[in-house]
Short mmCIF file of C-alpha atoms in Angstrom, two decimals:
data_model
loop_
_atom_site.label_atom_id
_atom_site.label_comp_id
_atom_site.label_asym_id
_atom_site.label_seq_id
_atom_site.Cartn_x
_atom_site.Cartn_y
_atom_site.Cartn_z
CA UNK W 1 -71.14 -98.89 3.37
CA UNK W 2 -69.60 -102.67 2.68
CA UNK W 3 -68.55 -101.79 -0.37
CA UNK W 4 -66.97 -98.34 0.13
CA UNK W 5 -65.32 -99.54 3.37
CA UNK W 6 -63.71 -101.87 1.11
CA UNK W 7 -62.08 -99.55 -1.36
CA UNK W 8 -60.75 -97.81 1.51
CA UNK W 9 -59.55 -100.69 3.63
CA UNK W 10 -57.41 -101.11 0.42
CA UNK W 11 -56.35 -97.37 0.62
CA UNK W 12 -58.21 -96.47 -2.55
CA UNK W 13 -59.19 -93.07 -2.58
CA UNK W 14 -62.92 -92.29 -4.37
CA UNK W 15 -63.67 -89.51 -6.03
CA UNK W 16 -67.23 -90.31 -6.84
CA UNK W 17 -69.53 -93.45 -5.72
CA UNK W 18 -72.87 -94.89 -6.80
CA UNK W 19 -74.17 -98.46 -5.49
CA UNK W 20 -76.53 -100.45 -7.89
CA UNK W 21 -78.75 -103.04 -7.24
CA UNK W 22 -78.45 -104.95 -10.54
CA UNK W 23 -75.25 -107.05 -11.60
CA UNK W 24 -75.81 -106.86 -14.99
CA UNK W 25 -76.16 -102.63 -14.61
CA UNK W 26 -72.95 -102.68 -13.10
CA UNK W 27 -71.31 -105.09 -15.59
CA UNK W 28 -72.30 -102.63 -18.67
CA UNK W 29 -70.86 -99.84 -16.65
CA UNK W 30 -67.41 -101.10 -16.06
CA UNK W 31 -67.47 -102.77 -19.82
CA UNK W 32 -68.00 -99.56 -20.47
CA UNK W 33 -65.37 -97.70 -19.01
CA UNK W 34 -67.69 -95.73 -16.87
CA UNK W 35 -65.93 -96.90 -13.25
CA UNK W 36 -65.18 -100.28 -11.06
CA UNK W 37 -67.40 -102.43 -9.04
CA UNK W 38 -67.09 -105.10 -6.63
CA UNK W 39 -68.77 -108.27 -8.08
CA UNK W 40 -69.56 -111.86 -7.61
CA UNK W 41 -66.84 -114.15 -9.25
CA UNK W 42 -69.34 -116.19 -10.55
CA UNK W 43 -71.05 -113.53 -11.98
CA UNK W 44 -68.50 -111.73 -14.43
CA UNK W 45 -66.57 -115.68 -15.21
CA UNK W 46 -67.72 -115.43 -18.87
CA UNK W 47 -66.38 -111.52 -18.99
CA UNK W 48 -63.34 -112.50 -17.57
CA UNK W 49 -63.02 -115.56 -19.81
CA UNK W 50 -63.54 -113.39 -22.83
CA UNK W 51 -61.62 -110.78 -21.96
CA UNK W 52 -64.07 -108.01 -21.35
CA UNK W 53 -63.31 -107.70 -18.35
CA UNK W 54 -60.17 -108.31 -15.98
CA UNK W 55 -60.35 -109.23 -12.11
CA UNK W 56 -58.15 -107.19 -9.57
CA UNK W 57 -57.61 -107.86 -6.13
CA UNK W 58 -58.18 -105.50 -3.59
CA UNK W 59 -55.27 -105.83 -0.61
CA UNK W 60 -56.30 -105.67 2.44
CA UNK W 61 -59.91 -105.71 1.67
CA UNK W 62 -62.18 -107.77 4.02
CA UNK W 63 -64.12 -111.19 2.71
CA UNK W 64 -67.52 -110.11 1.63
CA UNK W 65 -70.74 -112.26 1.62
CA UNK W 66 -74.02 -111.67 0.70
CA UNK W 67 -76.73 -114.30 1.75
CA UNK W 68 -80.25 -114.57 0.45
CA UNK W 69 -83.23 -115.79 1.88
CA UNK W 70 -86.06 -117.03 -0.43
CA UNK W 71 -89.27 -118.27 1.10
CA UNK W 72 -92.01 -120.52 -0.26
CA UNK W 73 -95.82 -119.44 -0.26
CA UNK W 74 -97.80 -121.58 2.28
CA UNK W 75 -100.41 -121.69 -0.63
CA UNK W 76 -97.93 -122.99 -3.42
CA UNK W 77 -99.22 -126.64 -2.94
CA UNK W 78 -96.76 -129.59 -1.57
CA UNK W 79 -93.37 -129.17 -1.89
CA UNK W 80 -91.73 -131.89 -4.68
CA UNK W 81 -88.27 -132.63 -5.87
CA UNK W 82 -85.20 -130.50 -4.94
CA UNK W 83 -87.66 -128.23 -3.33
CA UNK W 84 -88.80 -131.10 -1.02
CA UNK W 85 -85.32 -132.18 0.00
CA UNK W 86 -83.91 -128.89 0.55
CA UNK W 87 -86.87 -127.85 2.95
CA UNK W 88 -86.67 -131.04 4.50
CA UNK W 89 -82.96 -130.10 4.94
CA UNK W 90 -84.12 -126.82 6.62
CA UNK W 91 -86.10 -128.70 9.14
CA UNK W 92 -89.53 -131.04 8.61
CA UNK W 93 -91.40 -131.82 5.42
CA UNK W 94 -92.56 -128.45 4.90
CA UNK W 95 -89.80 -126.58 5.92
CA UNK W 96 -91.17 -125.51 9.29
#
């Protein structure tokens, strides 16, 4: 729904739509020639660089984010490292 609303908040009209759940599926897709899709920047940088691949703004198309949540297994042993400080970050030594 994000991602059509999109397309038509920018007055593109679609003929046909499909919505994948791997970046890399939809990269081979559009390289190609098979459609568009709306992508992380930081995902297509090296297509973009070389050329494979152009970036095109939508007008009038809202900001889209897509946040992630991973979670650590209680049985995964202590925390170290950047794992410790992050989870300390997100509230006590474990995380909790």
């Amino acid at each position: 729904e994000i991602t059509q609303s999109a397309f038509v908040s920018s007055g593109v009209r679609l003929r046909r739509f499909m919505e994948m759940d791997s970046i890399e599926a939809a990269k081979k897709m559009v390289e190609r020639g098979l459609g568009v899709a709306l992508l992380p920047k930081s995902s297509v940088a090296r297509e973009v660089e070389a050329a494979t691949m152009s970036r095109v703004r939508l007008r009038g198309a809202p900001h889209m984010y897509n946040y992630i949540a991973a979670f650590r297994r209680r049985d995964a042993g202590k925390p170290e490292g950047v794992v410790a400080a992050f989870m300390s970050l997100l509230g006590g030594k474990d995380g909790r």
